[in-house]
Short mmCIF file of C-alpha atoms and ligand atoms in Angstrom, two decimals:
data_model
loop_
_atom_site.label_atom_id
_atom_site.label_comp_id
_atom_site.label_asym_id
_atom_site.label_seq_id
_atom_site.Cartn_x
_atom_site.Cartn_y
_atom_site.Cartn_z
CA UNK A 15 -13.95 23.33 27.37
CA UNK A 16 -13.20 25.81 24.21
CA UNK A 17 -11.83 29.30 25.34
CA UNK A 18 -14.94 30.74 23.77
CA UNK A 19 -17.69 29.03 25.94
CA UNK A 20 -15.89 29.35 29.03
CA UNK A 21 -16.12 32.90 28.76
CA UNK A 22 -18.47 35.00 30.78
CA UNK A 23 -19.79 37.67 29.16
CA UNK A 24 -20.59 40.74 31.99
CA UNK A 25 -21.02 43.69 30.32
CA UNK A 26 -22.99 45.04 27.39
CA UNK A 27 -22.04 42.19 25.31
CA UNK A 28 -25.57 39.55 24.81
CA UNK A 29 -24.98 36.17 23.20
CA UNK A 30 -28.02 35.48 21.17
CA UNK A 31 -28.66 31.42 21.22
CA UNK A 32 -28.36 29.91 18.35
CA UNK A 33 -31.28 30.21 15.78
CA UNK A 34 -33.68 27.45 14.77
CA UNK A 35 -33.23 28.25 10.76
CA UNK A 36 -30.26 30.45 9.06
CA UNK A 37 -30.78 32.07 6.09
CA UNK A 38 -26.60 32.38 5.03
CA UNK A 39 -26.35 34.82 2.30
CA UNK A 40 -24.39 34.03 -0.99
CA UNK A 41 -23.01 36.38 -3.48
CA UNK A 42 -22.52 35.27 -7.04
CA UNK A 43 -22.18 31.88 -6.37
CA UNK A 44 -24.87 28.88 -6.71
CA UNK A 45 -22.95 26.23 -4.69
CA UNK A 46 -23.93 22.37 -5.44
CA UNK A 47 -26.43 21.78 -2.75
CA UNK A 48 -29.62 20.61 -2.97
CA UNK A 49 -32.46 20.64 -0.74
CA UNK A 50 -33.39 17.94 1.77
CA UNK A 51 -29.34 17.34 2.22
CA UNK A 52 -27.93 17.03 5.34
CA UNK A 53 -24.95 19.70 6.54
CA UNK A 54 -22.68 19.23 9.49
CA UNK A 55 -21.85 22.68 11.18
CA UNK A 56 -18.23 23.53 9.77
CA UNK A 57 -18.61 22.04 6.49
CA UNK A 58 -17.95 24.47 3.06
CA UNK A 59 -20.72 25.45 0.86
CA UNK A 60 -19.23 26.29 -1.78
CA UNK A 61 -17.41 29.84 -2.60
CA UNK A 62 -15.67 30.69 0.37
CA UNK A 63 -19.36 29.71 2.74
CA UNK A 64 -19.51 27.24 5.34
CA UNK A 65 -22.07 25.65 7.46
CA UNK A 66 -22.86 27.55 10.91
CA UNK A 67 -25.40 24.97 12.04
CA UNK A 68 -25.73 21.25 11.88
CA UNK A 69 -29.26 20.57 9.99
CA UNK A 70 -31.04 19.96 6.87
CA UNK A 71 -31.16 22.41 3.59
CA UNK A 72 -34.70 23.47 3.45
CA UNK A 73 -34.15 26.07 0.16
CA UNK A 74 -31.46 26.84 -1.91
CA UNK A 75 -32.30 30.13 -3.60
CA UNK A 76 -29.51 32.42 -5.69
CA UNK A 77 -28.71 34.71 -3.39
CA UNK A 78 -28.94 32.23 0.19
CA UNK A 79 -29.28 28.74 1.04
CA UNK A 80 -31.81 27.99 4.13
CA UNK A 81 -30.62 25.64 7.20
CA UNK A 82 -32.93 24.05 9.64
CA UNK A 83 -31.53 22.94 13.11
CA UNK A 84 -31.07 19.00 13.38
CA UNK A 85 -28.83 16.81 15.16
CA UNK A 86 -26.02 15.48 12.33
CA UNK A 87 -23.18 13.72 12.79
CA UNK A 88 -19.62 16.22 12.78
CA UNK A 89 -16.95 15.97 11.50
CA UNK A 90 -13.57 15.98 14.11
CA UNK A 91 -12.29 19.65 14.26
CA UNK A 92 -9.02 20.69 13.13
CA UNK A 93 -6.05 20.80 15.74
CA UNK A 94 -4.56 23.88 14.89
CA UNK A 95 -2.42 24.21 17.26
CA UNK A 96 0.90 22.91 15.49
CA UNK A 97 0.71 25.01 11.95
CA UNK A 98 2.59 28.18 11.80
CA UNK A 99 3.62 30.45 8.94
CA UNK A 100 2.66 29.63 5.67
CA UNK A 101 1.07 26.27 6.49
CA UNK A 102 -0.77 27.98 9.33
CA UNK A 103 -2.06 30.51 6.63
CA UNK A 104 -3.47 27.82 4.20
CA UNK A 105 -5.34 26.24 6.76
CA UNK A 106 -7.21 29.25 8.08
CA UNK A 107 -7.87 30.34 4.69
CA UNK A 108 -9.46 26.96 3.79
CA UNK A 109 -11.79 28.15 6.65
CA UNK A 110 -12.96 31.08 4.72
CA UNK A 111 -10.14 33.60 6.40
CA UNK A 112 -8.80 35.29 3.41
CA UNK A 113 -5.28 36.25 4.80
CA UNK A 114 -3.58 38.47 1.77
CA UNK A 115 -0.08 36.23 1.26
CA UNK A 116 3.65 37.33 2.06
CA UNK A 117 4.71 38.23 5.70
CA UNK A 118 4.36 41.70 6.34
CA UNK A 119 7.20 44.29 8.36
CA UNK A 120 3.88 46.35 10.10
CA UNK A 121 0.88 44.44 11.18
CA UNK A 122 -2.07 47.00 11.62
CA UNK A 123 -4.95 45.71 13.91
CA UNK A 124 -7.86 48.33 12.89
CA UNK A 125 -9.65 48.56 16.17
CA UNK A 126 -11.57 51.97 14.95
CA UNK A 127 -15.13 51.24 15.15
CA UNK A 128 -16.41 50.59 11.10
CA UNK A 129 -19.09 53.11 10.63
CA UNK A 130 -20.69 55.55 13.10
CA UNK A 131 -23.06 54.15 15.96
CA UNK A 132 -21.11 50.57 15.73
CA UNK A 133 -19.67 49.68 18.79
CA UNK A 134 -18.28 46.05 17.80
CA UNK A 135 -15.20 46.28 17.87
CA UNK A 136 -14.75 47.71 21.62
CA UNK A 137 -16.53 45.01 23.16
CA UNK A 138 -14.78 42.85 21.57
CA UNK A 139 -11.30 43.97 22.81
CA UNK A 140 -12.97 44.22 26.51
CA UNK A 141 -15.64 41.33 26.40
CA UNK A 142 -13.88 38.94 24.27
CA UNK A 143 -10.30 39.95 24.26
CA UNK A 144 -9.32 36.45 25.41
CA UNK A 145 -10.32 35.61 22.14
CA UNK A 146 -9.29 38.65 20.01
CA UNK A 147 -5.87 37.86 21.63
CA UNK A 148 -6.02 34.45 20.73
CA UNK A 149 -6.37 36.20 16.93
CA UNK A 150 -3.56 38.37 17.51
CA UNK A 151 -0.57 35.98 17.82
CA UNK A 152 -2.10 33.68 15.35
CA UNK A 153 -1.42 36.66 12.89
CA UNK A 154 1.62 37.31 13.89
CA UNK A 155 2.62 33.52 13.55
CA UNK A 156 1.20 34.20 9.95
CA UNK A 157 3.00 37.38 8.85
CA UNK A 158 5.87 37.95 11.38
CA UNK A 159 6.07 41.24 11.88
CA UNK A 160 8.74 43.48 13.05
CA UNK A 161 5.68 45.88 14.42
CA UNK A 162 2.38 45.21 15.40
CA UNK A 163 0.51 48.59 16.04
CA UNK A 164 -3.53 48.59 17.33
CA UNK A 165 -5.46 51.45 15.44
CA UNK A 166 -7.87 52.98 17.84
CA UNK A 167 -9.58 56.02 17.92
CA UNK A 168 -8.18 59.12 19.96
CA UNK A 169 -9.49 58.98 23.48
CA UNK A 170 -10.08 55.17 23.53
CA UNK A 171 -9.13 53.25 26.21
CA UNK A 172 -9.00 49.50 24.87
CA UNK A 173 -5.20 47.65 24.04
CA UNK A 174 -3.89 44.47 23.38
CA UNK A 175 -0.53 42.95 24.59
CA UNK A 176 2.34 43.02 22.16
CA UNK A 177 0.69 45.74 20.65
CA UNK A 178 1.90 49.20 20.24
CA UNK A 179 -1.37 51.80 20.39
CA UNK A 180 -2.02 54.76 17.80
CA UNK A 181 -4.96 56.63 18.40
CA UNK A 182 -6.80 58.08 15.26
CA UNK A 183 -7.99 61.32 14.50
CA UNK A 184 -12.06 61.06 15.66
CA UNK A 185 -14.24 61.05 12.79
CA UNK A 186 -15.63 59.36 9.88
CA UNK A 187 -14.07 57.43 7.15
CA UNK A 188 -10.78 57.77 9.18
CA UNK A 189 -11.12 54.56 10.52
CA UNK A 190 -11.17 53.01 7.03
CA UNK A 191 -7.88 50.32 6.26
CA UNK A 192 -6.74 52.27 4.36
CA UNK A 193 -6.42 56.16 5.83
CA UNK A 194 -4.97 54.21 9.11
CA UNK A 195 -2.40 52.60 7.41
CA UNK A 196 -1.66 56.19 6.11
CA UNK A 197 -2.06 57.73 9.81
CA UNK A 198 0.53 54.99 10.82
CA UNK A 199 3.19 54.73 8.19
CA UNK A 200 2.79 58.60 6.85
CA UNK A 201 2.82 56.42 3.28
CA UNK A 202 -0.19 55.98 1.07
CA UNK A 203 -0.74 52.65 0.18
CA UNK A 204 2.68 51.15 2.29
CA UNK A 205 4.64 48.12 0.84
CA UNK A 206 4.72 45.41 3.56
CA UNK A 207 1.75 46.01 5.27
CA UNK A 208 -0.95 43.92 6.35
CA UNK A 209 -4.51 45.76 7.79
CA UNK A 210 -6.79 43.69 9.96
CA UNK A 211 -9.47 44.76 11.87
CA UNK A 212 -10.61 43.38 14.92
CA UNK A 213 -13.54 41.42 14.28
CA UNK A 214 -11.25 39.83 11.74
CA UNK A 215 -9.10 38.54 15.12
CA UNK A 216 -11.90 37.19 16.15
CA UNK A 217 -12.72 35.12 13.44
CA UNK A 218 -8.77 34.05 13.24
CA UNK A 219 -9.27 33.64 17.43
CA UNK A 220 -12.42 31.48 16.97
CA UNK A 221 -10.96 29.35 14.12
CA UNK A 222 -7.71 28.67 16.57
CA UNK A 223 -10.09 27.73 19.11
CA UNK A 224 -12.31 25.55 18.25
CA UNK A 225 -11.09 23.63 14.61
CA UNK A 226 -13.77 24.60 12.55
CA UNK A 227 -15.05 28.08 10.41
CA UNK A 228 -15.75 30.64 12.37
CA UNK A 229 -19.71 30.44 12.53
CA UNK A 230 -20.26 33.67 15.13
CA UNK A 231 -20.05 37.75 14.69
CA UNK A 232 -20.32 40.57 16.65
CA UNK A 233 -23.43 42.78 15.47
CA UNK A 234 -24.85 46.31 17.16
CA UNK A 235 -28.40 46.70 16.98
CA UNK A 236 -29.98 49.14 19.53
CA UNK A 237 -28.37 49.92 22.63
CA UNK A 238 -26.68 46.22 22.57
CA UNK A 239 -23.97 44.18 20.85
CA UNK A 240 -24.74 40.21 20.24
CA UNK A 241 -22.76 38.11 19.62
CA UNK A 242 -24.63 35.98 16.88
CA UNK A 243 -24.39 32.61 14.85
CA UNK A 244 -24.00 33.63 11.01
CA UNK A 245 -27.00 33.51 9.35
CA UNK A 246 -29.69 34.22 11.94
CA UNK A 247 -32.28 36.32 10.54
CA UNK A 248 -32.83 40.16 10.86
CA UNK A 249 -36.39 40.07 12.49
CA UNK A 250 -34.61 37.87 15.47
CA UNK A 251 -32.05 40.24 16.02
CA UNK A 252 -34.17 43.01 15.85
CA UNK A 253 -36.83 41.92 17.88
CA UNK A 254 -34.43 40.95 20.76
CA UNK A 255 -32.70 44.30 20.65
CA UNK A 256 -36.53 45.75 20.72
CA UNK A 257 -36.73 47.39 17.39
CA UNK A 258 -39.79 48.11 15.62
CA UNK A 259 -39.94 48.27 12.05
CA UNK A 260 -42.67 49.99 10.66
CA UNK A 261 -44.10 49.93 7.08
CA UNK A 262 -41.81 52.16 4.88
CA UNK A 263 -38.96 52.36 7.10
CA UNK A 264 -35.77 50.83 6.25
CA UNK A 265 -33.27 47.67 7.56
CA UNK A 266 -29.88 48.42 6.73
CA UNK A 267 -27.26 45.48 7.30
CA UNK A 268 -24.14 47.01 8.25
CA UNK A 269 -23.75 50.89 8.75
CA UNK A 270 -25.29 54.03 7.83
CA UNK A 271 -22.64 54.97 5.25
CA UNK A 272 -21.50 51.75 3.94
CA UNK A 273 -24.49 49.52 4.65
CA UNK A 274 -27.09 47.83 2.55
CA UNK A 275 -30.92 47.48 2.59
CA UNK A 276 -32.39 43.99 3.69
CA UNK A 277 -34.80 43.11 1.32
CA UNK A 278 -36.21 40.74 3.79
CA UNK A 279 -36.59 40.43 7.38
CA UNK A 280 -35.71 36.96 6.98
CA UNK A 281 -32.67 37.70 5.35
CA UNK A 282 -29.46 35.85 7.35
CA UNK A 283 -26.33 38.41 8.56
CA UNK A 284 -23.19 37.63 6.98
CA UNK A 285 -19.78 37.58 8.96
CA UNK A 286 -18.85 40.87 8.07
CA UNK A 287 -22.25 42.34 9.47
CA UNK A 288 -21.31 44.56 12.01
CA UNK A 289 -24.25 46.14 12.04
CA UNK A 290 -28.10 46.53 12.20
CA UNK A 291 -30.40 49.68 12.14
CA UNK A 292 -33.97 50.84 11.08
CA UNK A 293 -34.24 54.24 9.16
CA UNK A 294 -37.50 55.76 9.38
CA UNK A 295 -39.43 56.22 6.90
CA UNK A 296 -39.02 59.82 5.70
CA UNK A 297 -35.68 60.46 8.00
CA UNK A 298 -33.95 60.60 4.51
CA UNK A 299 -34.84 61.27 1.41
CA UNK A 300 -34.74 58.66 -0.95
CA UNK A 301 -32.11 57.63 -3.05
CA UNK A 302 -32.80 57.67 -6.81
CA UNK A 303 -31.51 57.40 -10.22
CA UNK A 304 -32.00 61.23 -11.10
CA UNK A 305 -29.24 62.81 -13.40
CA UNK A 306 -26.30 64.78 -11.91
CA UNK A 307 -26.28 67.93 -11.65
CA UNK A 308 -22.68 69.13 -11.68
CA UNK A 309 -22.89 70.67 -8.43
CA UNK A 310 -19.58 69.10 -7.79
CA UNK A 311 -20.40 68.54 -4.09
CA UNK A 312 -18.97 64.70 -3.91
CA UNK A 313 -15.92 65.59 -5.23
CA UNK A 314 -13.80 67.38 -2.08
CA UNK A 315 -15.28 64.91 -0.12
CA UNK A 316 -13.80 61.58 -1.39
CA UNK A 317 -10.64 60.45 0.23
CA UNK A 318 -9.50 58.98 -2.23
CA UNK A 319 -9.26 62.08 -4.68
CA UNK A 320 -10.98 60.38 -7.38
CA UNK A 321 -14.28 61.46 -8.73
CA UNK A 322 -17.13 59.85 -7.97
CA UNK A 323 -19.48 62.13 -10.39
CA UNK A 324 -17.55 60.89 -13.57
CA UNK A 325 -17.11 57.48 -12.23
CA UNK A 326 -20.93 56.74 -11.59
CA UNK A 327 -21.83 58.63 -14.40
CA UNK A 328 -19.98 55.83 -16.43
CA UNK A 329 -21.05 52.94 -14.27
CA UNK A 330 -24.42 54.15 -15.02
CA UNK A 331 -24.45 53.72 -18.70
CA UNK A 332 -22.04 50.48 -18.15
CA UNK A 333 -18.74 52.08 -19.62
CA UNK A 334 -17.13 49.93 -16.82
CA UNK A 335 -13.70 50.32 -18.55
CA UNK A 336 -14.12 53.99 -18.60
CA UNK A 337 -14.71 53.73 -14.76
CA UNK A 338 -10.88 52.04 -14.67
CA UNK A 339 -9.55 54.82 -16.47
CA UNK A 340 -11.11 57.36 -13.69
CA UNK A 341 -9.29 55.21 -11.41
CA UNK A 342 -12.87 53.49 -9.68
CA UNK A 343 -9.97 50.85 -8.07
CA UNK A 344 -8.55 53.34 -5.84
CA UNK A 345 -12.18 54.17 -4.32
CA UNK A 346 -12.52 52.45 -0.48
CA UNK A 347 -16.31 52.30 -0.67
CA UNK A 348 -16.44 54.98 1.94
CA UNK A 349 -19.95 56.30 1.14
CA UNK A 350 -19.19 60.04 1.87
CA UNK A 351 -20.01 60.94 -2.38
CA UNK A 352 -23.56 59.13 -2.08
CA UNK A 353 -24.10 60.98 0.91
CA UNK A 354 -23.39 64.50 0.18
CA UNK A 355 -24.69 64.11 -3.01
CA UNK A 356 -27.68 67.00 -3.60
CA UNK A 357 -29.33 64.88 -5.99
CA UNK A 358 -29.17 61.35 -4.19
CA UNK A 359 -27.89 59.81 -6.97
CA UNK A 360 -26.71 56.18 -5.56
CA UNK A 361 -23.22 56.99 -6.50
CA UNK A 362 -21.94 53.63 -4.06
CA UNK A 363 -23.60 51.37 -5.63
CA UNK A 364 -23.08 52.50 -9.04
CA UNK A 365 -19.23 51.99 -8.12
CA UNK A 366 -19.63 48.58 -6.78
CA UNK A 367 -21.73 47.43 -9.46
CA UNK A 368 -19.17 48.49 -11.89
CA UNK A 369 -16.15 47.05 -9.77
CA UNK A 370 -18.14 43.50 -9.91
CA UNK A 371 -18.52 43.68 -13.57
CA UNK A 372 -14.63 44.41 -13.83
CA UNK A 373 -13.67 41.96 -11.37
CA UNK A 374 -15.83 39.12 -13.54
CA UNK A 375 -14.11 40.47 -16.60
CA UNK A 376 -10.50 40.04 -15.09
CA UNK A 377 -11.33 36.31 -14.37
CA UNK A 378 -12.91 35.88 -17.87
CA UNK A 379 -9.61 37.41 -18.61
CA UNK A 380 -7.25 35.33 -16.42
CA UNK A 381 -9.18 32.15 -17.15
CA UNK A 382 -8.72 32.82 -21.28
CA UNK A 383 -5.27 33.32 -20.78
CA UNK A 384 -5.37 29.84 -19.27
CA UNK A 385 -6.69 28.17 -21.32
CA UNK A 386 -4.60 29.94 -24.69
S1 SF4 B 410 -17.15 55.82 -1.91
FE1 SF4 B 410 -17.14 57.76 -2.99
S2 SF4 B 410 -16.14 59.18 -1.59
FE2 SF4 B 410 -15.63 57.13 -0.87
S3 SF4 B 410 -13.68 56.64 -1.83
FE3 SF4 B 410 -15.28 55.85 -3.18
S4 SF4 B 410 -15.64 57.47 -4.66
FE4 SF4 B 410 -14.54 58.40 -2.94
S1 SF4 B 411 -22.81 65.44 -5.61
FE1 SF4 B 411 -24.21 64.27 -6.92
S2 SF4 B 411 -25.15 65.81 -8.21
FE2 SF4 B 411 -23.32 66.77 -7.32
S3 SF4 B 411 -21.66 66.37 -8.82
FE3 SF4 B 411 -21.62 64.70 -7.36
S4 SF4 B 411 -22.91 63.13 -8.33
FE4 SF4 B 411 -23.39 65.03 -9.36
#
């Protein structure tokens, strides 16, 4: 029996079973699949996505692909369990793990909860820590580091073995990669460091464990953390974790600060959902594209001392390279500008949009230069 199905879950921690259709979300990238094909569970999509059920495509739209539950043949897992190093590394990442390269002399495991009201990663380290430890010395095998340190917040009572423990100052965005790597090494961004939270030891746990892409995540909706196949839709979740959503109100996929609206309540959860919540309708007001007004407010606020007023302004009228000169790369995608901002301009979203435009034009870039 796998490590993860012998485990039994006795505290907070529900395991929802596995859902009849997944919706798995896509982002920029139409894979080659057509409907009415058959996918085994494990099998890649196409752009870093992989199957998380066994069944047949049912729609393939531009932003998802649909899967309905159906008994196909699968293929023989992976036996992980002779790579190491660098081999070990391009196997996991041809499972969708996206390890940065090089070893690394610190190994940071962020075990700081994401976003406020997300309590993922601590039932992870007590519910699945089997599992998360599992992760652990599969990263170390990959970077070999002289220290491994676990990030947790002050207070916390959750460890790992062959893991030193920092506690971090209580509050949000401390928690983000890259203010802990700063709380740890007293550097801004440190040479020969490597940042990985804990649900991304999971992943790296389940992938060691069972051959295949990791096809579960950790989600908190509620009062409850599930532990769900990728792609199960939002109204599931939130209907097991007995959450109404009312006309007007709200589904945000991941947290308050960094999170993004469903547009449907059939949308799938990615593997990097962490969490679920409904916003009332009216318990904020809305978000729109007025003009700045100066007030300068979501400038002392940004961790990364850039500013965000400039920057969005720019991403606004699509100056994107304007946006570089402000320094939009440094920004962690915190949320704190959008959210003091007076005039709820949607200051986080103007930044990503503008970091996706640059990031297309660097591979137009890189892919000219190729072919020159
Ligand atoms: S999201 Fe806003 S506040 Fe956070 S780092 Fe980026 S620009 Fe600064
Ligand atoms: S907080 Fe909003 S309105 Fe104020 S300067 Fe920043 S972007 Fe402009």
């Amino acid at each position: 029996m796998k490590l993860f199905e012998s485990i039994v879950r006795q505290g907070p921690l529900t395991t929802l079973p596995e859902p009849e259709t997944v919706r798995i979300p896509l982002s920029c990238h139409r894979p080659d699949i057509k409907c009415g094909q058959k996918m085994a569970r494990g099998i890649h999509i196409g752009g870093g996505y992989y199957a998380p059920i066994s069944g047949t495509v049912t729609e393939v739209h531009p932003t998802y692909i649909c899967i309905k539950a159906e008994a196909v043949d699968e293929p023989s897992p992976r036996d992980m369990g002779a790579l190491s190093g660098n081999e070990l590394r391009t196997a996991l990442n041809d499972m969708g793990a996206g390890l940065p390269e090089g070893p690394a002399q610190t190994l940071i495991i962020n075990g700081v909860e994401p976003e406020p009201g997300v309590t993922a990663f601590a039932h992870m380290l007590d519910e699945l820590s089997r599992i998360v430890q599992l992760g652990l010395s599969t990263a170390q095998s990959v970077f070999s580091p002289n220290r491994t340190v676990l990030a947790v917040e002050a207070g916390a009572s959750q460890s790992l073995d062959g893991c030193e423990k920092a506690a971090i100052e209580n509050g949000y965005p401390n928690g983000i990669d890259p203010l802990v790597a700063k709380a740890i090494t007293g550097m801004e961004n440190p040479d020969n460091v490597a940042v990985l939270s804990v649900g991304r030891l999971f992943e790296l746990g389940m992938i060691m464990d069972t051959g295949l892409p990791c096809d579960k995540t950790v989600v908190t909706c509620g009062e409850t953390d599930f532990v769900t196949t990728v792609g199960t839709p939002v109204d599931l979740i939130l209907t097991t974790a007995h959450q109404t959503v009312r006309h007007g109100d709200t589904v945000v996929l991941g947290g308050l600060m960094r999170g993004e609206a469903a547009h449907s309540l059939q949308q799938g959860i990615s593997k990097d959902t962490y969490g679920l919540f409904v916003v009332p309708k009216g318990q904020y007001p809305p978000v729109e594209d007025s003009p700045c007004i100066g007030c300068g407010e979501c400038i002392p606020v940004c961790p990364a001392r850039i500013d965000p007023a400039t920057i969005s302004g720019y991403a606004e009228f699509r100056m994107y390279d304007k946006c570089r000169e402000h320094d939009i790369d440094a920004c962690m995608e915190c949320g704190m500008c959008g959210f003091f901002c007076i005039a709820r301009r949607p200051l986080l979203q103007y930044i990503r949009l503008a970091k996706q435009h640059l990031a297309q034009a660097d591979t137009c870039k890189l892919n000219d230069q190729g072919e020159g």
